[in-house]
mmCIF file of C-alpha atoms in Angstrom:
data_model
loop_
_atom_site.group_PDB
_atom_site.id
_atom_site.type_symbol
_atom_site.label_atom_id
_atom_site.label_comp_id
_atom_site.label_asym_id
_atom_site.label_seq_id
_atom_site.Cartn_x
_atom_site.Cartn_y
_atom_site.Cartn_z
ATOM 1 C CA MET A 1 50.385 -151.632 59.843
ATOM 2 C CA THR A 2 47.997 -149.293 61.598
ATOM 3 C CA ARG A 3 44.932 -150.364 63.260
ATOM 4 C CA GLN A 4 42.647 -149.434 60.423
ATOM 5 C CA GLU A 5 44.851 -151.244 57.918
ATOM 6 C CA LYS A 6 44.578 -154.212 59.955
ATOM 7 C CA ARG A 7 40.836 -154.195 60.152
ATOM 8 C CA PHE A 8 40.703 -153.423 56.381
ATOM 9 C CA MET A 9 42.877 -156.604 55.931
ATOM 10 C CA ALA A 10 40.795 -158.753 58.230
ATOM 11 C CA LEU A 11 37.638 -157.620 56.190
ATOM 12 C CA SER A 12 39.024 -158.535 53.116
ATOM 13 C CA LEU A 13 40.100 -161.783 54.003
ATOM 14 C CA ALA A 14 36.606 -162.405 55.486
ATOM 15 C CA ALA A 15 34.944 -161.258 52.170
ATOM 16 C CA ALA A 16 37.511 -163.528 50.404
ATOM 17 C CA GLY A 17 36.587 -166.569 52.500
ATOM 18 C CA VAL A 18 32.843 -165.908 51.781
ATOM 19 C CA LEU A 19 33.298 -165.578 48.094
ATOM 20 C CA ILE A 20 35.671 -168.577 47.707
ATOM 21 C CA VAL A 21 33.021 -171.042 49.139
ATOM 22 C CA PRO A 22 32.108 -172.488 45.870
ATOM 23 C CA GLN A 23 28.441 -171.669 44.863
ATOM 24 C CA TYR A 24 27.134 -174.263 42.255
ATOM 25 C CA ALA A 25 23.976 -173.133 40.822
ATOM 26 C CA HIS A 26 22.410 -176.613 40.016
ATOM 27 C CA ALA A 27 18.933 -175.367 39.176
ATOM 28 C CA MET A 28 15.898 -177.121 39.036
ATOM 29 C CA HIS A 29 16.569 -180.874 38.276
ATOM 30 C CA ILE A 30 17.056 -183.557 40.785
ATOM 31 C CA MET A 31 20.545 -184.091 41.293
ATOM 32 C CA GLU A 32 22.701 -186.927 40.313
ATOM 33 C CA GLY A 33 22.503 -189.922 42.772
ATOM 34 C CA TYR A 34 19.532 -188.128 44.815
ATOM 35 C CA LEU A 35 16.956 -190.480 44.151
ATOM 36 C CA PRO A 36 16.943 -194.283 45.292
ATOM 37 C CA PRO A 37 17.677 -196.740 42.268
ATOM 38 C CA VAL A 38 14.066 -198.057 42.522
ATOM 39 C CA PHE A 39 12.552 -194.663 41.821
ATOM 40 C CA CYS A 40 15.117 -193.886 38.907
ATOM 41 C CA ILE A 41 13.934 -197.077 37.112
ATOM 42 C CA ALA A 42 10.351 -196.511 37.696
ATOM 43 C CA TRP A 43 10.286 -192.864 36.428
ATOM 44 C CA GLY A 44 12.439 -194.082 33.548
ATOM 45 C CA ALA A 45 10.000 -196.836 32.678
ATOM 46 C CA VAL A 46 7.004 -194.234 32.902
ATOM 47 C CA CYS A 47 8.603 -192.106 30.279
ATOM 48 C CA LEU A 48 9.367 -194.978 27.742
ATOM 49 C CA PRO A 49 5.851 -195.003 26.000
ATOM 50 C CA PHE A 50 6.005 -191.157 25.866
ATOM 51 C CA LEU A 51 9.361 -191.565 24.372
ATOM 52 C CA ALA A 52 8.289 -194.153 21.863
ATOM 53 C CA ALA A 53 5.344 -191.999 20.714
ATOM 54 C CA GLY A 54 7.364 -189.061 20.380
ATOM 55 C CA VAL A 55 10.092 -190.799 18.252
ATOM 56 C CA ILE A 56 7.082 -191.892 15.753
ATOM 57 C CA ARG A 57 5.597 -188.359 15.861
ATOM 58 C CA LEU A 58 9.017 -186.793 15.206
ATOM 59 C CA LYS A 59 9.849 -189.031 12.275
ATOM 60 C CA LYS A 60 7.043 -187.487 10.587
ATOM 61 C CA ALA A 61 7.563 -183.905 11.718
ATOM 62 C CA ALA A 62 11.158 -183.966 10.784
ATOM 63 C CA LYS A 63 10.210 -184.995 7.338
ATOM 64 C CA GLN A 64 7.798 -182.204 7.004
ATOM 65 C CA GLN A 65 9.172 -179.250 8.995
ATOM 66 C CA MET A 66 12.838 -180.080 10.036
ATOM 67 C CA LEU A 67 13.785 -176.392 10.489
ATOM 68 C CA LEU A 68 10.908 -175.788 12.760
ATOM 69 C CA LEU A 69 11.349 -178.557 14.751
ATOM 70 C CA ALA A 70 15.201 -177.659 15.292
ATOM 71 C CA MET A 71 14.027 -174.413 16.487
ATOM 72 C CA ALA A 72 11.767 -175.809 18.872
ATOM 73 C CA GLY A 73 14.340 -177.831 20.313
ATOM 74 C CA ALA A 74 16.873 -174.987 20.283
ATOM 75 C CA PHE A 75 14.524 -173.030 22.346
ATOM 76 C CA ILE A 76 14.621 -175.472 24.932
ATOM 77 C CA PHE A 77 18.514 -175.432 24.686
ATOM 78 C CA VAL A 78 18.499 -171.805 25.077
ATOM 79 C CA VAL A 79 16.026 -171.057 28.073
ATOM 80 C CA SER A 80 17.255 -174.212 29.855
ATOM 81 C CA SER A 81 20.829 -172.667 29.888
ATOM 82 C CA LEU A 82 19.931 -169.451 31.206
ATOM 83 C CA LYS A 83 19.716 -169.151 35.111
ATOM 84 C CA ILE A 84 17.365 -166.489 36.043
ATOM 85 C CA PRO A 85 17.520 -164.817 39.420
ATOM 86 C CA SER A 86 14.076 -164.588 41.353
ATOM 87 C CA VAL A 87 12.899 -162.052 43.802
ATOM 88 C CA PHE A 88 13.395 -164.522 46.447
ATOM 89 C CA GLY A 89 17.219 -164.656 46.254
ATOM 90 C CA SER A 90 17.697 -167.772 44.361
ATOM 91 C CA CYS A 91 18.151 -168.740 40.767
ATOM 92 C CA SER A 92 16.468 -171.177 38.347
ATOM 93 C CA HIS A 93 15.745 -171.696 34.810
ATOM 94 C CA MET A 94 13.033 -172.410 32.504
ATOM 95 C CA THR A 95 12.017 -175.597 30.806
ATOM 96 C CA GLY A 96 11.227 -174.201 27.448
ATOM 97 C CA THR A 97 9.295 -177.542 26.496
ATOM 98 C CA GLY A 98 6.077 -175.546 26.264
ATOM 99 C CA LEU A 99 6.773 -174.258 22.666
ATOM 100 C CA ALA A 100 7.387 -177.725 21.266
ATOM 101 C CA ALA A 101 4.501 -179.132 22.798
ATOM 102 C CA ILE A 102 2.163 -176.550 21.688
ATOM 103 C CA LEU A 103 3.401 -176.621 18.021
ATOM 104 C CA PHE A 104 4.292 -180.384 17.626
ATOM 105 C CA GLY A 105 2.340 -182.207 20.370
ATOM 106 C CA PRO A 106 3.472 -183.357 23.778
ATOM 107 C CA ALA A 107 5.163 -186.386 22.872
ATOM 108 C CA SER A 108 7.602 -184.602 20.333
ATOM 109 C CA ALA A 109 8.567 -182.337 23.319
ATOM 110 C CA THR A 110 9.388 -185.521 25.394
ATOM 111 C CA VAL A 111 12.107 -186.406 22.834
ATOM 112 C CA LEU A 112 13.350 -182.927 22.559
ATOM 113 C CA GLY A 113 13.451 -182.394 26.268
ATOM 114 C CA LEU A 114 15.246 -185.859 26.579
ATOM 115 C CA VAL A 115 18.059 -184.416 24.287
ATOM 116 C CA VAL A 116 18.618 -181.292 26.490
ATOM 117 C CA LEU A 117 18.602 -183.337 29.741
ATOM 118 C CA VAL A 118 21.216 -185.912 28.452
ATOM 119 C CA PHE A 119 23.415 -182.832 27.320
ATOM 120 C CA GLN A 120 23.139 -181.379 30.656
ATOM 121 C CA ALA A 121 23.671 -184.577 32.766
ATOM 122 C CA LEU A 122 26.674 -185.518 30.636
ATOM 123 C CA LEU A 123 28.604 -182.258 30.245
ATOM 124 C CA LEU A 124 27.336 -180.189 33.102
ATOM 125 C CA ALA A 125 26.805 -182.646 35.976
ATOM 126 C CA HIS A 126 23.527 -180.796 35.885
ATOM 127 C CA GLY A 127 20.591 -182.992 36.861
ATOM 128 C CA GLY A 128 21.912 -186.392 36.292
ATOM 129 C CA LEU A 129 22.050 -189.653 34.586
ATOM 130 C CA THR A 130 20.556 -191.803 37.257
ATOM 131 C CA THR A 131 17.919 -189.081 38.006
ATOM 132 C CA LEU A 132 17.249 -188.741 33.978
ATOM 133 C CA GLY A 133 14.134 -190.656 34.113
ATOM 134 C CA ALA A 134 12.563 -188.698 36.797
ATOM 135 C CA ASN A 135 13.791 -185.460 35.371
ATOM 136 C CA THR A 136 12.405 -186.501 31.768
ATOM 137 C CA PHE A 137 9.088 -187.348 33.298
ATOM 138 C CA SER A 138 8.861 -183.879 35.044
ATOM 139 C CA MET A 139 10.109 -181.660 32.199
ATOM 140 C CA ALA A 140 9.569 -183.713 29.258
ATOM 141 C CA VAL A 141 6.315 -185.495 29.751
ATOM 142 C CA ALA A 142 4.229 -183.946 32.531
ATOM 143 C CA GLY A 143 5.209 -180.353 31.674
ATOM 144 C CA PRO A 144 4.601 -180.702 27.928
ATOM 145 C CA LEU A 145 1.343 -182.613 28.567
ATOM 146 C CA ALA A 146 -0.161 -179.888 30.509
ATOM 147 C CA ALA A 147 1.178 -177.111 28.399
ATOM 148 C CA TRP A 148 -0.510 -178.902 25.215
ATOM 149 C CA GLY A 149 -3.694 -179.718 27.374
ATOM 150 C CA ILE A 150 -4.206 -176.103 28.499
ATOM 151 C CA TYR A 151 -3.444 -174.681 25.014
ATOM 152 C CA LYS A 152 -6.185 -176.944 23.552
ATOM 153 C CA LEU A 153 -8.520 -176.056 26.355
ATOM 154 C CA CYS A 154 -7.928 -172.214 26.030
ATOM 155 C CA ARG A 155 -8.406 -172.382 22.307
ATOM 156 C CA ARG A 156 -11.755 -174.244 22.652
ATOM 157 C CA LEU A 157 -13.033 -171.762 25.304
ATOM 158 C CA ARG A 158 -12.104 -169.267 22.510
ATOM 159 C CA ALA A 159 -9.200 -167.549 24.370
ATOM 160 C CA GLY A 160 -7.005 -165.595 22.282
ATOM 161 C CA ARG A 161 -4.025 -167.291 20.741
ATOM 162 C CA LYS A 162 -1.455 -165.220 22.692
ATOM 163 C CA VAL A 163 -3.259 -165.656 25.945
ATOM 164 C CA SER A 164 -3.498 -169.259 25.206
ATOM 165 C CA ILE A 165 0.274 -169.804 24.366
ATOM 166 C CA PHE A 166 0.894 -167.894 27.725
ATOM 167 C CA LEU A 167 -1.066 -169.911 30.006
ATOM 168 C CA ALA A 168 0.080 -173.181 28.594
ATOM 169 C CA ALA A 169 3.726 -172.429 28.508
ATOM 170 C CA ALA A 170 3.803 -170.790 32.118
ATOM 171 C CA LEU A 171 1.401 -173.557 33.666
ATOM 172 C CA GLY A 172 3.402 -176.293 32.103
ATOM 173 C CA ASP A 173 6.584 -174.854 33.552
ATOM 174 C CA LEU A 174 5.211 -174.703 36.865
ATOM 175 C CA LEU A 175 3.646 -178.185 36.715
ATOM 176 C CA THR A 176 7.130 -179.334 35.821
ATOM 177 C CA TYR A 177 8.087 -178.029 39.402
ATOM 178 C CA CYS A 178 5.260 -179.394 41.131
ATOM 179 C CA VAL A 179 5.858 -182.910 39.706
ATOM 180 C CA THR A 180 9.475 -182.468 40.757
ATOM 181 C CA SER A 181 8.358 -181.785 44.291
ATOM 182 C CA LEU A 182 6.081 -184.748 44.227
ATOM 183 C CA GLN A 183 8.925 -187.015 42.917
ATOM 184 C CA LEU A 184 11.280 -186.043 45.709
ATOM 185 C CA ALA A 185 8.366 -186.262 48.100
ATOM 186 C CA LEU A 186 7.553 -189.930 47.264
ATOM 187 C CA ALA A 187 11.284 -190.858 47.804
ATOM 188 C CA TYR A 188 11.568 -188.997 50.874
ATOM 189 C CA PRO A 189 8.343 -188.765 52.884
ATOM 190 C CA ALA A 190 8.368 -186.549 55.866
ATOM 191 C CA ALA A 191 8.171 -188.154 59.222
ATOM 192 C CA GLU A 192 5.078 -186.184 59.980
ATOM 193 C CA GLY A 193 2.761 -185.808 57.225
ATOM 194 C CA GLY A 194 4.190 -188.337 55.045
ATOM 195 C CA VAL A 195 4.466 -187.661 51.519
ATOM 196 C CA LEU A 196 2.015 -184.915 51.159
ATOM 197 C CA GLY A 197 3.880 -183.194 54.043
ATOM 198 C CA SER A 198 7.124 -183.456 52.355
ATOM 199 C CA ALA A 199 5.596 -182.358 49.144
ATOM 200 C CA VAL A 200 4.622 -179.203 50.555
ATOM 201 C CA GLN A 201 8.145 -178.521 51.972
ATOM 202 C CA PHE A 202 9.793 -179.302 48.537
ATOM 203 C CA LEU A 203 7.086 -177.074 46.811
ATOM 204 C CA GLY A 204 8.170 -174.321 49.240
ATOM 205 C CA VAL A 205 11.560 -174.426 48.044
ATOM 206 C CA PHE A 206 10.786 -174.594 44.372
ATOM 207 C CA ALA A 207 7.600 -172.726 43.802
ATOM 208 C CA PRO A 208 8.610 -169.079 44.893
ATOM 209 C CA THR A 209 11.628 -168.993 42.546
ATOM 210 C CA GLN A 210 9.721 -170.586 39.577
ATOM 211 C CA LEU A 211 6.645 -168.568 39.802
ATOM 212 C CA PRO A 212 8.259 -165.555 38.185
ATOM 213 C CA LEU A 213 10.222 -167.744 35.760
ATOM 214 C CA ALA A 214 7.012 -169.279 34.714
ATOM 215 C CA ILE A 215 5.681 -165.885 33.855
ATOM 216 C CA ILE A 216 8.788 -165.214 31.823
ATOM 217 C CA GLU A 217 8.582 -168.548 29.873
ATOM 218 C CA GLY A 218 5.168 -167.956 29.163
ATOM 219 C CA ILE A 219 6.069 -164.406 27.480
ATOM 220 C CA LEU A 220 9.228 -165.867 25.653
ATOM 221 C CA THR A 221 7.067 -168.525 24.213
ATOM 222 C CA VAL A 222 4.534 -165.962 23.118
ATOM 223 C CA LEU A 223 7.350 -163.956 21.489
ATOM 224 C CA VAL A 224 8.949 -166.873 19.595
ATOM 225 C CA ILE A 225 5.502 -167.930 18.000
ATOM 226 C CA MET A 226 4.574 -164.239 17.418
ATOM 227 C CA GLY A 227 7.973 -164.165 15.208
ATOM 228 C CA LEU A 228 7.236 -167.418 13.751
ATOM 229 C CA GLU A 229 3.516 -166.329 12.582
ATOM 230 C CA SER A 230 4.989 -163.194 11.063
ATOM 231 C CA CYS A 231 7.443 -165.084 8.837
ATOM 232 C CA ALA A 232 6.549 -168.662 8.807
ATOM 233 C CA ALA A 233 2.927 -168.887 8.556
ATOM 234 C CA PRO A 234 2.844 -171.389 5.698
ATOM 235 C CA GLU A 235 4.913 -173.943 8.020
ATOM 236 C CA LEU A 236 2.851 -173.290 10.992
ATOM 237 C CA ARG A 237 -0.457 -174.083 8.757
ATOM 238 C CA ARG A 238 1.226 -177.287 7.521
ATOM 239 C CA ILE A 239 1.942 -178.498 11.007
ATOM 240 C CA GLY A 240 -1.549 -177.895 12.007
ATOM 241 C CA PHE A 241 -0.944 -174.863 14.278
ATOM 242 C CA LEU A 242 -2.422 -172.254 12.174
ATOM 243 C CA GLU A 243 -5.671 -173.733 11.020
ATOM 244 C CA GLU A 244 -7.499 -170.680 10.063
ATOM 245 C CA VAL A 245 -6.367 -167.425 8.535
ATOM 246 C CA ARG A 246 -4.892 -165.019 11.106
ATOM 247 C CA HIS A 247 -7.204 -162.805 12.694
ATOM 248 C CA ASP A 248 -5.330 -161.048 15.245
ATOM 249 C CA MET B 1 5.446 -149.487 14.128
ATOM 250 C CA THR B 2 2.976 -152.257 13.615
ATOM 251 C CA LYS B 3 0.808 -153.378 16.531
ATOM 252 C CA ASN B 4 2.820 -156.769 16.757
ATOM 253 C CA ILE B 5 6.065 -154.959 17.078
ATOM 254 C CA LYS B 6 4.692 -152.794 19.897
ATOM 255 C CA THR B 7 3.376 -155.941 21.618
ATOM 256 C CA ALA B 8 6.640 -157.757 21.251
ATOM 257 C CA LEU B 9 8.467 -154.707 22.646
ATOM 258 C CA ILE B 10 6.117 -154.465 25.634
ATOM 259 C CA LEU B 11 6.619 -157.951 26.375
ATOM 260 C CA LEU B 12 10.286 -157.885 26.178
ATOM 261 C CA ALA B 13 10.480 -154.962 28.529
ATOM 262 C CA ILE B 14 8.448 -156.881 31.072
ATOM 263 C CA VAL B 15 10.840 -159.861 30.669
ATOM 264 C CA VAL B 16 13.866 -157.424 31.381
ATOM 265 C CA VAL B 17 12.294 -155.752 34.301
ATOM 266 C CA MET B 18 11.514 -159.303 35.893
ATOM 267 C CA THR B 19 14.948 -160.368 35.478
ATOM 268 C CA VAL B 20 16.754 -157.176 36.832
ATOM 269 C CA LEU B 21 14.058 -156.598 39.646
ATOM 270 C CA PRO B 22 15.354 -159.369 42.031
ATOM 271 C CA PHE B 23 18.921 -157.731 42.229
ATOM 272 C CA VAL B 24 17.097 -154.399 43.585
ATOM 273 C CA VAL B 25 14.713 -156.311 45.766
ATOM 274 C CA ALA B 26 16.802 -158.931 47.232
ATOM 275 C CA ARG B 27 19.902 -156.962 47.459
ATOM 276 C CA GLY B 28 22.834 -159.219 48.522
ATOM 277 C CA ALA B 29 20.924 -162.330 48.063
ATOM 278 C CA GLU B 30 23.021 -165.378 47.451
ATOM 279 C CA PHE B 31 21.084 -166.295 44.155
ATOM 280 C CA GLY B 32 22.143 -170.151 44.691
ATOM 281 C CA GLY B 33 20.209 -172.743 42.746
ATOM 282 C CA THR B 34 17.108 -174.434 43.607
ATOM 283 C CA ASP B 35 18.681 -178.073 43.371
ATOM 284 C CA ASP B 36 20.794 -177.320 46.062
ATOM 285 C CA ALA B 37 18.087 -176.102 48.279
ATOM 286 C CA GLY B 38 16.198 -179.112 47.135
ATOM 287 C CA SER B 39 19.130 -181.514 48.300
ATOM 288 C CA GLN B 40 19.260 -179.373 51.565
ATOM 289 C CA MET B 41 15.723 -180.141 52.140
ATOM 290 C CA VAL B 42 16.155 -183.803 51.463
ATOM 291 C CA ASN B 43 18.635 -183.723 54.297
ATOM 292 C CA GLN B 44 16.214 -181.730 56.533
ATOM 293 C CA ILE B 45 13.440 -184.140 55.999
ATOM 294 C CA ARG B 46 15.507 -187.357 56.589
ATOM 295 C CA GLY B 47 16.948 -185.605 59.450
ATOM 296 C CA GLU B 48 20.431 -186.759 58.492
ATOM 297 C CA GLU B 49 23.111 -186.067 55.534
ATOM 298 C CA TYR B 50 22.087 -187.762 52.484
ATOM 299 C CA GLU B 51 25.063 -189.462 50.595
ATOM 300 C CA PRO B 52 24.317 -189.408 46.805
ATOM 301 C CA TRP B 53 24.766 -192.967 45.630
ATOM 302 C CA PHE B 54 26.048 -192.198 42.161
ATOM 303 C CA THR B 55 28.303 -189.394 41.091
ATOM 304 C CA PRO B 56 27.999 -187.703 37.755
ATOM 305 C CA PRO B 57 30.300 -189.528 35.162
ATOM 306 C CA LEU B 58 31.928 -186.055 34.449
ATOM 307 C CA GLU B 59 32.927 -185.504 37.833
ATOM 308 C CA THR B 60 34.253 -189.237 38.183
ATOM 309 C CA ALA B 61 36.430 -188.745 35.139
ATOM 310 C CA LEU B 62 37.809 -185.311 36.106
ATOM 311 C CA GLY B 63 38.112 -186.569 39.855
ATOM 312 C CA GLY B 64 36.136 -183.492 41.141
ATOM 313 C CA GLU B 65 33.636 -181.063 40.418
ATOM 314 C CA LEU B 66 33.730 -179.340 37.198
ATOM 315 C CA PRO B 67 35.519 -176.075 37.497
ATOM 316 C CA GLY B 68 33.282 -173.124 37.666
ATOM 317 C CA GLU B 69 34.559 -171.285 34.509
ATOM 318 C CA ILE B 70 34.355 -174.442 32.526
ATOM 319 C CA GLU B 71 30.855 -174.983 33.618
ATOM 320 C CA SER B 72 29.830 -171.574 32.406
ATOM 321 C CA LEU B 73 31.862 -172.224 29.348
ATOM 322 C CA LEU B 74 29.582 -175.405 28.534
ATOM 323 C CA PHE B 75 26.247 -173.297 29.561
ATOM 324 C CA CYS B 76 27.401 -170.723 27.119
ATOM 325 C CA LEU B 77 28.051 -173.537 24.461
ATOM 326 C CA GLN B 78 24.407 -174.591 25.259
ATOM 327 C CA THR B 79 23.063 -171.112 24.681
ATOM 328 C CA GLY B 80 25.024 -170.510 21.670
ATOM 329 C CA ILE B 81 23.976 -173.643 19.842
ATOM 330 C CA GLY B 82 20.317 -172.794 20.667
ATOM 331 C CA VAL B 83 20.521 -169.153 19.747
ATOM 332 C CA GLY B 84 22.531 -170.204 16.527
ATOM 333 C CA ILE B 85 19.709 -172.593 15.308
ATOM 334 C CA LEU B 86 16.847 -170.104 16.363
ATOM 335 C CA ALA B 87 18.748 -167.251 14.419
ATOM 336 C CA PHE B 88 19.359 -169.437 11.364
ATOM 337 C CA GLY B 89 15.572 -170.399 11.348
ATOM 338 C CA PHE B 90 14.265 -166.844 11.722
ATOM 339 C CA GLY B 91 16.702 -165.733 9.220
ATOM 340 C CA TYR B 92 15.743 -168.327 6.527
ATOM 341 C CA TYR B 93 12.011 -167.627 7.070
ATOM 342 C CA THR B 94 12.166 -163.981 7.067
ATOM 343 C CA ALA B 95 14.300 -163.928 3.994
ATOM 344 C CA ARG B 96 12.228 -166.384 2.176
ATOM 345 C CA LYS B 97 9.211 -164.249 2.795
ATOM 346 C CA LYS B 98 11.050 -161.149 1.747
ATOM 347 C CA TYR B 99 12.378 -162.688 -1.620
ATOM 348 C CA ALA B 100 9.684 -165.104 -2.656
ATOM 349 C CA PRO B 101 7.877 -163.414 -5.508
ATOM 350 C CA ASP B 102 4.435 -164.482 -4.459
ATOM 351 C CA SER B 103 4.545 -166.006 -1.004
ATOM 352 C CA GLU B 104 1.302 -166.818 0.714
ATOM 353 C CA ALA B 105 2.819 -165.519 4.115
#
């Protein structure tokens, strides 16, 4: 081998070494076994009333608008399976629970979100069974509650429907991450600064990646609802989403 | 082209640009997941390696981590199920609107 060939060989070996190092992209959720048992149980317990309320609401909604409900769930399925790169060189995915929260209320979104989290925890080792409670709280309770609240608030302030949906979905997504950071911080307070100090550090990890994703989630949610408005207006009226005749 | 379609196209374009832009801006970045970064932060704050106290049942069953290809297969499955239901719904509603004699939509 000539010197150049040797160098070429060495370079290819080095590249292979770098590439072989497994890069598991477990985005966003708190990983399995990463939260002490007490916290796992506590967060799970907090979710229970929301779940109960959700099941009651969903029973009604399923009788009325099964397909629409399935579509809201499917939206969560799709966007939470897509890992999207961000400008800061990391990947994460969206939550998608904003749509369900806006259409069917936050409690319904809790149940739909839980279904997705269970699927990912069991089949994908993504998130986890022990951290299910905490992840459910952030993605399927806090996020949807915020999205729903922001949507109602924006509408009351007479903001346009599209703008309201965008803000609700985007901020709901962002809040999910803030809650995740807080959950991690509560379990792992920093030596200096305590819970708050460590919350800021966790937020520093999640927020830059999530900011652009939140915007994308907002846009996608608007798109889906635009599509639904154009072809499923009677259904949207029946679930109380479209109260008045469309004006935009 | 109706105003709605125009808005939709513009919004879609923004989404595509936002997704592709990172590859141009952060060229050569690792694009790792934020969960891993979160776990590393746990170690950093604790000042020692954290040993997860529970392994995912799937990893226990397989005796190791899920192979990357299979993981992407399962993610695709998830996307596929979701897109299937969404497409069915939109197809159903669109066709109903089109063929219903006097739909209110």
